[in-house]
């Protein structure tokens, strides 16, 4: 453990200093305050970069106060340094974007203060070294985001979204608090690092219950099915808030699981629950996303699907790949939200394409066979060069290649030009190579600090087969959709899917979301 205090521990303080100034002057502050906010975010990014360099040179570091169940600690290692750098980078981009986006708003100062305070809480969360700090950071993130969702408080939809978010998010906080208490009873410590070491000897009954509650908290905060509805209704907040939420805050559930991966992996039931719930959420979110016409709503459903896939990766024990997924998705989704305003104009300016080549059943079958053959060949090459891969990793790669097979099907359609066929074939090969390359990189960067993927037993094999068959079925159905899209039953199904099978309306009724929209 390095004795040097990591610079990244100071990043939340820099943000909070400017946040206090902004909140004390909530009205419009031309020029000065937006620049100070952007400067504070950039300063936090530089501190995060300095902390990452310190970890690379000196190894993990920790700072702690008190002890026992009230331990207050921050910890920086390869995982937390990565997340700190990611969050601070996205935070800087969002605050820079906000300078123009919020210019002239009546509550511009309040916005900058709340954004900086929420960003500071997220930085504390990803660097938490004890259960107490982790829980307090989760509560602070929820409180800050709720205030941001109410930035346009006169809108009924904004009030409903904020009410729903608060109930769901703080329900996850309650589950996490109970898990923390049980872990203290089971192990007598609140330190994240100590808990990971002690978990190697197995989990007592109270520890098993604690892990179940922790998984519940993580899935709630990752907007997993069926409590996903709040994430699709936060579009009434300013676009930079959506960017920070979908590119940073929503990852908190995954960060929780990865940080306590040693404990979670000791519970086969918890791992199985993550595979099933994550897979269901990924499939449901992806299918509903295809029916959305509004850009930001489609992006929200995309986030639901991506978070489900991340939970699936955690359940398979592919912890380094789950962290890589978080990083990649965060960067992509931040860009997607911040550029969504120009998407309609960009699409409208594109020359209209000609008739779309519709693949038949034979083309779809050939495309999936070709994609899987290319994937198998690439997997064999990487296994020869870098050693065999776990069944979980191979299964995940097969699921990813199903998405490419859909594109290959377009290239193999009878009406498709030869150039398109070649391009889609090259795309399949490139994705397979990229998957194994990134897997090697993620394992080298984060693998030493995370548990190895468990050996696949009967339960794991059953879940692997179920996941492959489920994702394969949906991919084939999507590829064949143009053949039956005009059937009356397809039109009705599309309406139901566009409304998320009405699960969100049921949640509204249960938690009083409709009444929240009517209150002043």
Short mmCIF file of C-alpha atoms in Angstrom, two decimals:
data_model
loop_
_atom_site.label_atom_id
_atom_site.label_comp_id
_atom_site.label_asym_id
_atom_site.label_seq_id
_atom_site.Cartn_x
_atom_site.Cartn_y
_atom_site.Cartn_z
CA UNK A 1 0.00 0.00 0.00
CA UNK A 2 1.46 3.34 -1.07
CA UNK A 3 1.94 5.88 1.76
CA UNK A 4 1.41 8.81 -0.64
CA UNK A 5 -2.04 10.42 -0.57
CA UNK A 6 -3.54 10.12 -4.07
CA UNK A 7 -4.28 13.43 -5.74
CA UNK A 8 -7.69 12.17 -6.86
CA UNK A 9 -8.91 12.22 -3.24
CA UNK A 10 -8.82 16.03 -3.51
CA UNK A 11 -11.02 16.18 -6.62
CA UNK A 12 -14.38 16.14 -4.77
CA UNK A 13 -13.19 19.03 -2.55
CA UNK A 14 -12.37 21.17 -5.59
CA UNK A 15 -15.83 20.55 -7.02
CA UNK A 16 -17.61 21.19 -3.72
CA UNK A 17 -15.83 24.51 -3.20
CA UNK A 18 -17.26 25.94 -6.43
CA UNK A 19 -20.60 24.17 -5.83
CA UNK A 20 -21.07 26.05 -2.56
CA UNK A 21 -20.36 29.34 -4.31
CA UNK A 22 -22.84 28.53 -7.07
CA UNK A 23 -25.63 27.41 -4.74
CA UNK A 24 -25.27 30.60 -2.70
CA UNK A 25 -25.92 32.56 -5.93
CA UNK A 26 -28.64 30.48 -7.62
CA UNK A 27 -29.64 33.10 -10.20
CA UNK A 28 -28.02 33.79 -13.54
CA UNK A 29 -24.29 34.64 -13.24
CA UNK A 30 -23.05 35.62 -16.72
CA UNK A 31 -19.55 34.57 -17.65
CA UNK A 32 -17.89 34.01 -14.28
CA UNK A 33 -19.71 31.09 -12.69
CA UNK A 34 -19.94 28.84 -15.77
CA UNK A 35 -16.22 29.32 -16.36
CA UNK A 36 -15.44 28.57 -12.72
CA UNK A 37 -17.59 25.42 -12.93
CA UNK A 38 -15.82 24.23 -16.04
CA UNK A 39 -12.46 25.06 -14.46
CA UNK A 40 -13.32 23.09 -11.32
CA UNK A 41 -14.34 20.09 -13.44
CA UNK A 42 -11.11 20.32 -15.43
CA UNK A 43 -9.13 20.58 -12.19
CA UNK A 44 -10.84 17.42 -10.94
CA UNK A 45 -9.87 15.69 -14.19
CA UNK A 46 -6.21 16.68 -13.74
CA UNK A 47 -6.28 15.40 -10.13
CA UNK A 48 -7.85 12.13 -11.28
CA UNK A 49 -5.14 11.76 -13.90
CA UNK A 50 -2.50 12.42 -11.26
CA UNK A 51 -4.06 9.77 -9.02
CA UNK A 52 -4.04 7.23 -11.84
CA UNK A 53 -0.35 7.91 -12.47
CA UNK A 54 0.37 7.47 -8.75
CA UNK A 55 -1.39 4.09 -8.73
CA UNK A 56 0.54 2.99 -11.80
CA UNK A 57 3.85 3.99 -10.17
CA UNK A 58 3.29 3.20 -6.50
CA UNK A 59 0.39 0.75 -6.30
CA UNK A 60 -2.92 1.09 -4.41
CA UNK A 61 -3.34 3.69 -1.66
CA UNK A 62 -5.90 4.28 1.07
CA UNK A 63 -6.77 7.03 3.54
CA UNK A 64 -8.89 6.19 6.58
CA UNK A 65 -10.49 7.79 9.65
CA UNK A 66 -12.03 6.04 12.66
CA UNK A 67 -12.34 2.27 12.60
CA UNK A 68 -14.76 -0.60 13.11
CA UNK A 69 -18.28 -0.18 11.79
CA UNK A 70 -17.79 3.60 11.43
CA UNK A 71 -14.68 3.34 9.27
CA UNK A 72 -14.41 6.25 6.85
CA UNK A 73 -12.01 5.37 4.06
CA UNK A 74 -11.15 6.23 0.48
CA UNK A 75 -9.24 3.74 -1.63
CA UNK A 76 -7.55 4.12 -5.00
CA UNK A 77 -6.52 1.09 -7.01
CA UNK A 78 -6.68 0.14 -10.68
CA UNK A 79 -10.49 -0.18 -10.68
CA UNK A 80 -11.28 3.00 -8.73
CA UNK A 81 -8.61 4.98 -10.60
CA UNK A 82 -10.22 3.99 -13.90
CA UNK A 83 -13.69 5.00 -12.73
CA UNK A 84 -12.41 8.25 -11.21
CA UNK A 85 -10.72 9.19 -14.46
CA UNK A 86 -13.83 8.23 -16.45
CA UNK A 87 -16.27 10.15 -14.23
CA UNK A 88 -14.11 13.26 -14.06
CA UNK A 89 -13.59 13.28 -17.84
CA UNK A 90 -17.31 12.99 -18.55
CA UNK A 91 -18.00 15.57 -15.85
CA UNK A 92 -15.64 18.05 -17.49
CA UNK A 93 -17.22 17.50 -20.92
CA UNK A 94 -20.72 17.91 -19.47
CA UNK A 95 -19.84 21.11 -17.59
CA UNK A 96 -18.15 22.53 -20.68
CA UNK A 97 -21.25 21.75 -22.72
CA UNK A 98 -23.46 23.29 -20.02
CA UNK A 99 -21.81 26.70 -20.40
CA UNK A 100 -23.65 27.21 -23.67
CA UNK A 101 -26.66 24.99 -23.08
CA UNK A 102 -27.76 26.71 -19.84
CA UNK A 103 -26.73 30.21 -20.81
CA UNK A 104 -29.50 32.62 -19.84
CA UNK A 105 -31.49 30.22 -17.64
CA UNK A 106 -33.06 31.88 -14.61
CA UNK A 107 -31.53 29.28 -12.24
CA UNK A 108 -28.22 28.87 -14.01
CA UNK A 109 -26.21 29.20 -10.79
CA UNK A 110 -28.27 26.57 -8.99
CA UNK A 111 -27.78 24.19 -11.90
CA UNK A 112 -23.99 24.50 -11.83
CA UNK A 113 -23.93 24.07 -8.07
CA UNK A 114 -26.07 20.94 -8.14
CA UNK A 115 -24.13 19.41 -11.02
CA UNK A 116 -20.78 19.96 -9.33
CA UNK A 117 -22.06 18.63 -5.98
CA UNK A 118 -23.52 15.53 -7.64
CA UNK A 119 -20.32 14.97 -9.60
CA UNK A 120 -18.32 15.24 -6.36
CA UNK A 121 -20.57 12.61 -4.74
CA UNK A 122 -20.02 10.24 -7.68
CA UNK A 123 -16.24 10.68 -7.36
CA UNK A 124 -16.46 9.81 -3.66
CA UNK A 125 -18.61 6.78 -4.52
CA UNK A 126 -16.15 5.28 -7.00
CA UNK A 127 -13.24 5.82 -4.55
CA UNK A 128 -15.07 4.57 -1.45
CA UNK A 129 -12.94 2.31 0.72
CA UNK A 130 -15.56 1.46 3.34
CA UNK A 131 -19.23 0.58 3.50
CA UNK A 132 -20.09 3.77 5.39
CA UNK A 133 -18.54 6.06 2.77
CA UNK A 134 -20.11 4.01 -0.02
CA UNK A 135 -23.60 4.24 1.49
CA UNK A 136 -23.32 7.97 2.23
CA UNK A 137 -22.10 8.61 -1.32
CA UNK A 138 -25.03 6.68 -2.78
CA UNK A 139 -27.47 8.73 -0.71
CA UNK A 140 -25.79 11.99 -1.74
CA UNK A 141 -25.85 11.04 -5.43
CA UNK A 142 -29.56 10.27 -5.20
CA UNK A 143 -30.33 13.55 -3.42
CA UNK A 144 -28.36 15.61 -5.94
CA UNK A 145 -29.83 13.90 -8.99
CA UNK A 146 -33.38 14.30 -7.66
CA UNK A 147 -32.84 18.06 -7.38
CA UNK A 148 -31.47 18.14 -10.92
CA UNK A 149 -34.48 16.22 -12.23
CA UNK A 150 -36.64 18.96 -10.68
CA UNK A 151 -34.74 21.76 -12.42
CA UNK A 152 -37.91 22.44 -14.41
CA UNK A 153 -40.17 21.82 -11.44
CA UNK A 154 -43.23 23.34 -13.09
CA UNK A 155 -43.42 20.36 -15.45
CA UNK A 156 -45.65 17.54 -14.25
CA UNK A 157 -43.54 14.91 -16.04
CA UNK A 158 -40.41 16.18 -14.27
CA UNK A 159 -42.08 15.88 -10.86
CA UNK A 160 -43.28 12.37 -11.64
CA UNK A 161 -39.83 11.29 -12.82
CA UNK A 162 -38.13 12.77 -9.74
CA UNK A 163 -40.62 11.08 -7.39
CA UNK A 164 -40.22 7.72 -9.07
CA UNK A 165 -36.43 8.00 -9.17
CA UNK A 166 -36.21 8.92 -5.48
CA UNK A 167 -38.39 6.01 -4.36
CA UNK A 168 -36.52 3.45 -6.44
CA UNK A 169 -33.00 4.79 -5.82
CA UNK A 170 -33.40 5.17 -2.07
CA UNK A 171 -35.03 1.73 -1.96
CA UNK A 172 -31.69 0.49 -3.24
CA UNK A 173 -29.98 2.54 -0.51
CA UNK A 174 -32.09 0.74 2.09
CA UNK A 175 -31.10 -2.66 0.69
CA UNK A 176 -27.44 -1.60 0.71
CA UNK A 177 -27.68 -0.36 4.31
CA UNK A 178 -29.07 -3.72 5.44
CA UNK A 179 -26.33 -5.51 3.49
CA UNK A 180 -23.69 -3.35 5.19
CA UNK A 181 -25.07 -4.12 8.64
CA UNK A 182 -25.09 -7.86 7.94
CA UNK A 183 -21.54 -7.77 6.57
CA UNK A 184 -20.39 -6.02 9.74
CA UNK A 185 -22.07 -8.74 11.81
CA UNK A 186 -20.55 -11.49 9.67
CA UNK A 187 -16.98 -10.17 9.35
CA UNK A 188 -16.54 -7.46 11.95
CA UNK A 189 -15.18 -4.91 9.51
CA UNK A 190 -16.53 -2.24 7.15
CA UNK A 191 -13.43 -1.97 4.95
CA UNK A 192 -13.90 -2.93 1.31
CA UNK A 193 -10.43 -4.44 0.99
CA UNK A 194 -10.73 -6.41 4.24
CA UNK A 195 -14.13 -7.79 3.26
CA UNK A 196 -12.74 -8.97 -0.07
CA UNK A 197 -9.91 -10.82 1.67
CA UNK A 198 -12.16 -12.43 4.29
CA UNK A 199 -14.67 -13.57 1.65
CA UNK A 200 -12.08 -16.03 0.32
CA UNK A 201 -12.85 -18.36 3.22
CA UNK A 202 -16.53 -18.51 2.30
CA UNK A 203 -19.70 -16.73 3.40
CA UNK A 204 -21.63 -17.41 6.61
CA UNK A 205 -25.46 -17.35 6.41
CA UNK A 206 -25.61 -13.65 7.28
CA UNK A 207 -23.02 -13.00 4.57
CA UNK A 208 -25.12 -14.86 2.01
CA UNK A 209 -28.13 -12.70 2.86
CA UNK A 210 -25.95 -9.59 2.68
CA UNK A 211 -24.76 -10.52 -0.82
CA UNK A 212 -28.36 -11.08 -1.93
CA UNK A 213 -29.29 -7.61 -0.63
CA UNK A 214 -26.24 -6.10 -2.31
CA UNK A 215 -27.21 -7.66 -5.64
CA UNK A 216 -30.73 -6.32 -5.14
CA UNK A 217 -29.35 -2.82 -4.52
CA UNK A 218 -27.09 -3.03 -7.58
CA UNK A 219 -29.85 -4.19 -9.91
CA UNK A 220 -32.20 -1.47 -8.67
CA UNK A 221 -29.59 1.23 -9.27
CA UNK A 222 -28.75 -0.23 -12.69
CA UNK A 223 -32.42 0.16 -13.75
CA UNK A 224 -32.90 -3.58 -14.18
CA UNK A 225 -36.24 -5.10 -15.14
CA UNK A 226 -38.92 -4.51 -13.85
CA UNK A 227 -37.88 -1.30 -11.99
CA UNK A 228 -36.42 0.28 -15.11
CA UNK A 229 -39.20 2.80 -15.74
CA UNK A 230 -37.65 5.76 -13.96
CA UNK A 231 -34.68 5.78 -16.32
CA UNK A 232 -36.89 6.25 -19.38
CA UNK A 233 -38.70 9.27 -17.88
CA UNK A 234 -35.85 11.60 -16.96
CA UNK A 235 -35.89 13.49 -20.26
CA UNK A 236 -37.54 16.55 -18.71
CA UNK A 237 -34.21 17.47 -17.11
CA UNK A 238 -31.62 19.44 -19.11
CA UNK A 239 -29.73 17.32 -21.64
CA UNK A 240 -26.39 17.56 -19.74
CA UNK A 241 -28.15 15.96 -16.73
CA UNK A 242 -29.24 13.07 -18.94
CA UNK A 243 -25.68 12.71 -20.20
CA UNK A 244 -24.24 12.57 -16.68
CA UNK A 245 -26.95 10.15 -15.55
CA UNK A 246 -26.71 7.72 -18.47
CA UNK A 247 -22.93 7.94 -18.80
CA UNK A 248 -21.96 8.00 -15.14
CA UNK A 249 -24.51 7.65 -12.37
CA UNK A 250 -26.29 4.64 -13.86
CA UNK A 251 -22.99 2.74 -13.65
CA UNK A 252 -23.10 2.86 -9.85
CA UNK A 253 -24.78 -0.54 -9.64
CA UNK A 254 -22.06 -2.13 -11.73
CA UNK A 255 -19.35 -0.40 -9.71
CA UNK A 256 -20.90 -1.80 -6.53
CA UNK A 257 -20.83 -5.34 -7.91
CA UNK A 258 -17.29 -5.07 -9.26
CA UNK A 259 -15.99 -3.54 -6.03
CA UNK A 260 -17.45 -6.46 -4.03
CA UNK A 261 -16.86 -9.08 -6.72
CA UNK A 262 -15.00 -11.37 -4.30
CA UNK A 263 -18.10 -11.55 -2.09
CA UNK A 264 -20.63 -11.81 -4.91
CA UNK A 265 -18.75 -14.64 -6.59
CA UNK A 266 -18.95 -16.68 -3.39
CA UNK A 267 -22.74 -16.91 -3.86
CA UNK A 268 -23.78 -19.10 -6.83
CA UNK A 269 -27.39 -18.01 -6.34
CA UNK A 270 -26.47 -14.34 -6.61
CA UNK A 271 -24.44 -14.99 -9.77
CA UNK A 272 -27.31 -16.95 -11.32
CA UNK A 273 -29.75 -14.16 -10.47
CA UNK A 274 -27.50 -11.62 -12.18
CA UNK A 275 -27.31 -13.74 -15.34
CA UNK A 276 -31.06 -14.25 -15.58
CA UNK A 277 -32.14 -10.75 -14.58
CA UNK A 278 -29.39 -9.10 -16.60
CA UNK A 279 -30.12 -11.15 -19.69
CA UNK A 280 -33.86 -10.46 -19.45
CA UNK A 281 -33.24 -6.73 -19.00
CA UNK A 282 -30.84 -6.62 -21.96
CA UNK A 283 -33.25 -8.38 -24.29
CA UNK A 284 -36.28 -6.40 -23.14
CA UNK A 285 -34.53 -3.04 -23.37
CA UNK A 286 -33.08 -3.77 -26.81
CA UNK A 287 -36.43 -4.86 -28.28
CA UNK A 288 -38.31 -1.87 -26.86
CA UNK A 289 -35.58 0.51 -28.04
CA UNK A 290 -36.21 -0.51 -31.66
CA UNK A 291 -39.81 0.74 -31.43
CA UNK A 292 -39.02 4.25 -30.14
CA UNK A 293 -39.29 7.28 -32.41
CA UNK A 294 -37.88 9.94 -30.04
CA UNK A 295 -34.08 10.03 -30.04
CA UNK A 296 -33.52 10.58 -26.30
CA UNK A 297 -36.13 7.99 -25.35
CA UNK A 298 -34.46 5.45 -27.63
CA UNK A 299 -31.13 6.26 -25.97
CA UNK A 300 -32.71 5.71 -22.55
CA UNK A 301 -33.96 2.26 -23.56
CA UNK A 302 -30.52 1.57 -25.00
CA UNK A 303 -29.07 2.31 -21.58
CA UNK A 304 -31.52 -0.14 -19.98
CA UNK A 305 -30.34 -2.82 -22.40
CA UNK A 306 -26.65 -2.02 -21.88
CA UNK A 307 -26.95 -2.10 -18.10
CA UNK A 308 -28.69 -5.46 -18.36
CA UNK A 309 -25.83 -6.78 -20.47
CA UNK A 310 -23.36 -5.45 -17.91
CA UNK A 311 -25.22 -7.34 -15.14
CA UNK A 312 -25.06 -10.45 -17.31
CA UNK A 313 -21.29 -10.08 -17.58
CA UNK A 314 -21.00 -9.78 -13.81
CA UNK A 315 -23.14 -12.89 -13.34
CA UNK A 316 -20.86 -14.83 -15.67
CA UNK A 317 -17.84 -13.76 -13.60
CA UNK A 318 -16.35 -11.65 -16.40
CA UNK A 319 -15.53 -8.76 -14.10
CA UNK A 320 -12.81 -7.12 -16.21
CA UNK A 321 -15.07 -7.20 -19.27
CA UNK A 322 -17.91 -5.70 -17.23
CA UNK A 323 -15.66 -2.80 -16.26
CA UNK A 324 -14.57 -2.38 -19.89
CA UNK A 325 -18.24 -2.32 -20.87
CA UNK A 326 -18.90 0.45 -18.34
CA UNK A 327 -16.06 2.57 -19.72
CA UNK A 328 -17.02 2.07 -23.37
CA UNK A 329 -20.74 2.59 -22.80
CA UNK A 330 -20.16 5.74 -20.74
CA UNK A 331 -18.08 7.41 -23.42
CA UNK A 332 -20.47 6.43 -26.18
CA UNK A 333 -23.63 7.41 -24.32
CA UNK A 334 -22.28 10.79 -23.18
CA UNK A 335 -21.48 11.63 -26.80
CA UNK A 336 -24.87 10.33 -27.96
CA UNK A 337 -26.85 12.49 -25.54
CA UNK A 338 -24.81 15.65 -26.02
CA UNK A 339 -25.05 15.33 -29.81
CA UNK A 340 -28.72 14.29 -29.88
CA UNK A 341 -29.86 17.83 -30.64
CA UNK A 342 -28.32 17.75 -34.10
CA UNK A 343 -29.31 14.18 -34.92
CA UNK A 344 -32.64 15.04 -36.55
CA UNK A 345 -31.07 17.64 -38.83
CA UNK A 346 -28.25 15.27 -39.72
CA UNK A 347 -30.65 12.47 -40.66
CA UNK A 348 -32.85 14.86 -42.64
CA UNK A 349 -29.85 16.02 -44.69
CA UNK A 350 -28.87 12.50 -45.74
CA UNK A 351 -29.87 11.46 -49.23
CA UNK A 352 -32.74 8.99 -49.05
CA UNK A 353 -31.55 5.43 -49.74
CA UNK A 354 -33.11 3.16 -52.31
CA UNK A 355 -34.99 -0.05 -51.56
CA UNK A 356 -33.62 -2.01 -48.62
CA UNK A 357 -32.42 -5.53 -49.32
CA UNK A 358 -34.61 -7.89 -47.29
CA UNK A 359 -32.85 -11.15 -46.39
CA UNK A 360 -34.80 -14.37 -46.63
CA UNK A 361 -34.60 -17.34 -44.28
CA UNK A 362 -31.72 -18.86 -46.25
CA UNK A 363 -29.70 -15.63 -46.13
CA UNK A 364 -30.25 -15.32 -42.40
CA UNK A 365 -29.16 -18.92 -41.82
CA UNK A 366 -26.03 -18.41 -43.93
CA UNK A 367 -25.20 -15.14 -42.17
CA UNK A 368 -25.34 -16.64 -38.69
CA UNK A 369 -23.33 -19.65 -39.80
CA UNK A 370 -20.69 -17.41 -41.41
CA UNK A 371 -20.46 -15.13 -38.36
CA UNK A 372 -20.09 -18.07 -35.98
CA UNK A 373 -17.48 -19.77 -38.19
CA UNK A 374 -15.42 -16.56 -38.34
CA UNK A 375 -15.80 -16.16 -34.58
CA UNK A 376 -14.72 -19.75 -33.96
CA UNK A 377 -11.66 -19.32 -36.17
CA UNK A 378 -10.60 -16.12 -34.43
CA UNK A 379 -11.20 -17.73 -31.02
CA UNK A 380 -8.96 -20.66 -32.01
CA UNK A 381 -6.18 -18.29 -33.10
CA UNK A 382 -6.34 -16.33 -29.84
CA UNK A 383 -6.51 -19.55 -27.79
CA UNK A 384 -3.34 -20.77 -29.51
CA UNK A 385 -1.55 -17.45 -28.99
CA UNK A 386 -2.75 -16.45 -25.52
CA UNK A 387 -4.20 -19.58 -23.95
CA UNK A 388 -7.73 -21.05 -23.80
CA UNK A 389 -10.72 -18.89 -22.88
CA UNK A 390 -13.36 -19.69 -20.29
CA UNK A 391 -16.75 -20.97 -21.49
CA UNK A 392 -18.31 -17.77 -20.10
CA UNK A 393 -16.05 -15.57 -22.21
CA UNK A 394 -16.69 -17.65 -25.33
CA UNK A 395 -20.43 -17.50 -24.73
CA UNK A 396 -20.36 -13.74 -24.33
CA UNK A 397 -18.44 -13.41 -27.58
CA UNK A 398 -21.02 -15.58 -29.34
CA UNK A 399 -23.80 -13.31 -28.06
CA UNK A 400 -21.96 -10.25 -29.38
CA UNK A 401 -21.40 -11.89 -32.76
CA UNK A 402 -25.15 -12.43 -33.11
CA UNK A 403 -25.48 -8.68 -33.50
CA UNK A 404 -22.96 -8.71 -36.33
CA UNK A 405 -24.78 -11.64 -37.94
CA UNK A 406 -27.80 -9.36 -38.37
CA UNK A 407 -25.65 -7.00 -40.46
CA UNK A 408 -24.17 -9.89 -42.40
CA UNK A 409 -27.70 -11.00 -43.27
CA UNK A 410 -28.27 -7.70 -45.06
CA UNK A 411 -25.12 -8.30 -47.08
CA UNK A 412 -26.18 -11.83 -48.06
CA UNK A 413 -29.68 -10.84 -49.21
CA UNK A 414 -30.34 -11.58 -52.88
CA UNK A 415 -30.74 -7.88 -53.73
CA UNK A 416 -27.61 -6.79 -51.87
CA UNK A 417 -24.63 -5.54 -53.92
CA UNK A 418 -21.39 -7.48 -53.71
CA UNK A 419 -19.64 -4.54 -52.03
CA UNK A 420 -22.11 -4.69 -49.14
CA UNK A 421 -21.56 -8.43 -48.79
CA UNK A 422 -17.81 -7.92 -48.49
CA UNK A 423 -18.20 -5.05 -46.01
CA UNK A 424 -20.47 -7.01 -43.69
CA UNK A 425 -18.16 -10.00 -43.81
CA UNK A 426 -15.20 -7.82 -42.86
CA UNK A 427 -17.28 -6.31 -40.05
CA UNK A 428 -17.92 -9.75 -38.56
CA UNK A 429 -14.21 -10.59 -38.65
CA UNK A 430 -13.24 -7.21 -37.16
CA UNK A 431 -15.68 -7.53 -34.26
CA UNK A 432 -14.42 -11.00 -33.36
CA UNK A 433 -10.79 -9.83 -33.41
CA UNK A 434 -11.66 -6.69 -31.41
CA UNK A 435 -13.56 -8.70 -28.78
CA UNK A 436 -10.63 -10.97 -27.95
CA UNK A 437 -8.13 -8.13 -28.18
CA UNK A 438 -10.06 -5.96 -25.75
CA UNK A 439 -10.55 -8.97 -23.50
CA UNK A 440 -6.80 -9.45 -23.28
CA UNK A 441 -6.26 -5.75 -22.59
CA UNK A 442 -8.93 -5.61 -19.89
CA UNK A 443 -7.54 -8.71 -18.22
CA UNK A 444 -4.03 -7.27 -18.16
CA UNK A 445 -5.17 -3.90 -16.80
CA UNK A 446 -7.76 -4.89 -14.20
CA UNK A 447 -7.54 -8.68 -13.95
CA UNK A 448 -4.93 -8.82 -11.15
CA UNK A 449 -7.27 -6.93 -8.78
CA UNK A 450 -10.42 -8.92 -9.61
CA UNK A 451 -11.37 -12.56 -8.99
CA UNK A 452 -10.82 -15.05 -11.78
CA UNK A 453 -13.82 -16.32 -13.71
CA UNK A 454 -15.20 -19.34 -11.82
CA UNK A 455 -15.11 -22.81 -13.31
CA UNK A 456 -18.36 -23.63 -15.10
CA UNK A 457 -20.44 -26.21 -13.23
CA UNK A 458 -23.86 -27.63 -14.18
CA UNK A 459 -25.67 -24.43 -13.13
CA UNK A 460 -23.27 -22.22 -15.04
CA UNK A 461 -23.54 -24.37 -18.16
CA UNK A 462 -27.33 -24.28 -18.00
CA UNK A 463 -27.28 -20.48 -17.74
CA UNK A 464 -24.75 -20.19 -20.58
CA UNK A 465 -26.92 -22.30 -22.89
CA UNK A 466 -30.04 -20.36 -21.88
CA UNK A 467 -28.34 -17.02 -22.56
CA UNK A 468 -26.99 -18.07 -25.97
CA UNK A 469 -30.33 -19.52 -27.09
CA UNK A 470 -32.27 -16.45 -25.88
CA UNK A 471 -30.05 -13.88 -27.55
CA UNK A 472 -29.79 -16.04 -30.68
CA UNK A 473 -33.57 -16.30 -30.96
CA UNK A 474 -34.03 -12.53 -30.64
CA UNK A 475 -31.27 -11.85 -33.19
CA UNK A 476 -32.85 -14.23 -35.72
CA UNK A 477 -36.31 -12.72 -35.13
CA UNK A 478 -34.89 -9.22 -35.69
CA UNK A 479 -33.20 -10.29 -38.93
CA UNK A 480 -36.45 -11.85 -40.19
CA UNK A 481 -38.65 -8.98 -39.02
CA UNK A 482 -39.03 -7.36 -42.50
CA UNK A 483 -40.69 -10.57 -43.71
CA UNK A 484 -43.58 -10.35 -41.24
CA UNK A 485 -43.57 -6.65 -40.26
CA UNK A 486 -46.76 -5.94 -42.23
CA UNK A 487 -48.81 -8.63 -40.51
CA UNK A 488 -51.61 -7.16 -38.33
CA UNK A 489 -50.28 -9.02 -35.29
CA UNK A 490 -46.86 -7.37 -35.77
CA UNK A 491 -48.45 -3.91 -35.77
CA UNK A 492 -50.22 -4.64 -32.49
CA UNK A 493 -47.07 -6.08 -30.94
CA UNK A 494 -45.14 -2.97 -31.94
CA UNK A 495 -47.62 -0.75 -30.09
CA UNK A 496 -47.33 -2.84 -26.94
CA UNK A 497 -43.54 -2.87 -27.11
CA UNK A 498 -43.38 0.87 -27.75
CA UNK A 499 -45.15 1.28 -24.41
CA UNK A 500 -42.75 -1.09 -22.65
CA UNK A 501 -45.54 -3.64 -22.18
CA UNK A 502 -47.11 -1.05 -19.83
CA UNK A 503 -44.89 -2.08 -16.92
CA UNK A 504 -44.01 1.55 -16.25
CA UNK A 505 -47.69 2.46 -15.93
CA UNK A 506 -48.15 -0.34 -13.41
CA UNK A 507 -45.18 0.96 -11.42
CA UNK A 508 -46.69 4.45 -11.51
CA UNK A 509 -49.89 3.11 -10.07
CA UNK A 510 -48.09 1.18 -7.32
CA UNK A 511 -45.91 4.05 -6.11
CA UNK A 512 -48.33 6.91 -6.73
CA UNK A 513 -46.46 8.40 -9.67
CA UNK A 514 -49.67 9.65 -11.27
CA UNK A 515 -50.57 11.58 -8.12
CA UNK A 516 -47.07 13.09 -7.99
CA UNK A 517 -47.66 14.60 -11.42
CA UNK A 518 -50.72 16.47 -10.14
CA UNK A 519 -49.19 18.01 -7.04
CA UNK A 520 -47.79 21.54 -6.94
#
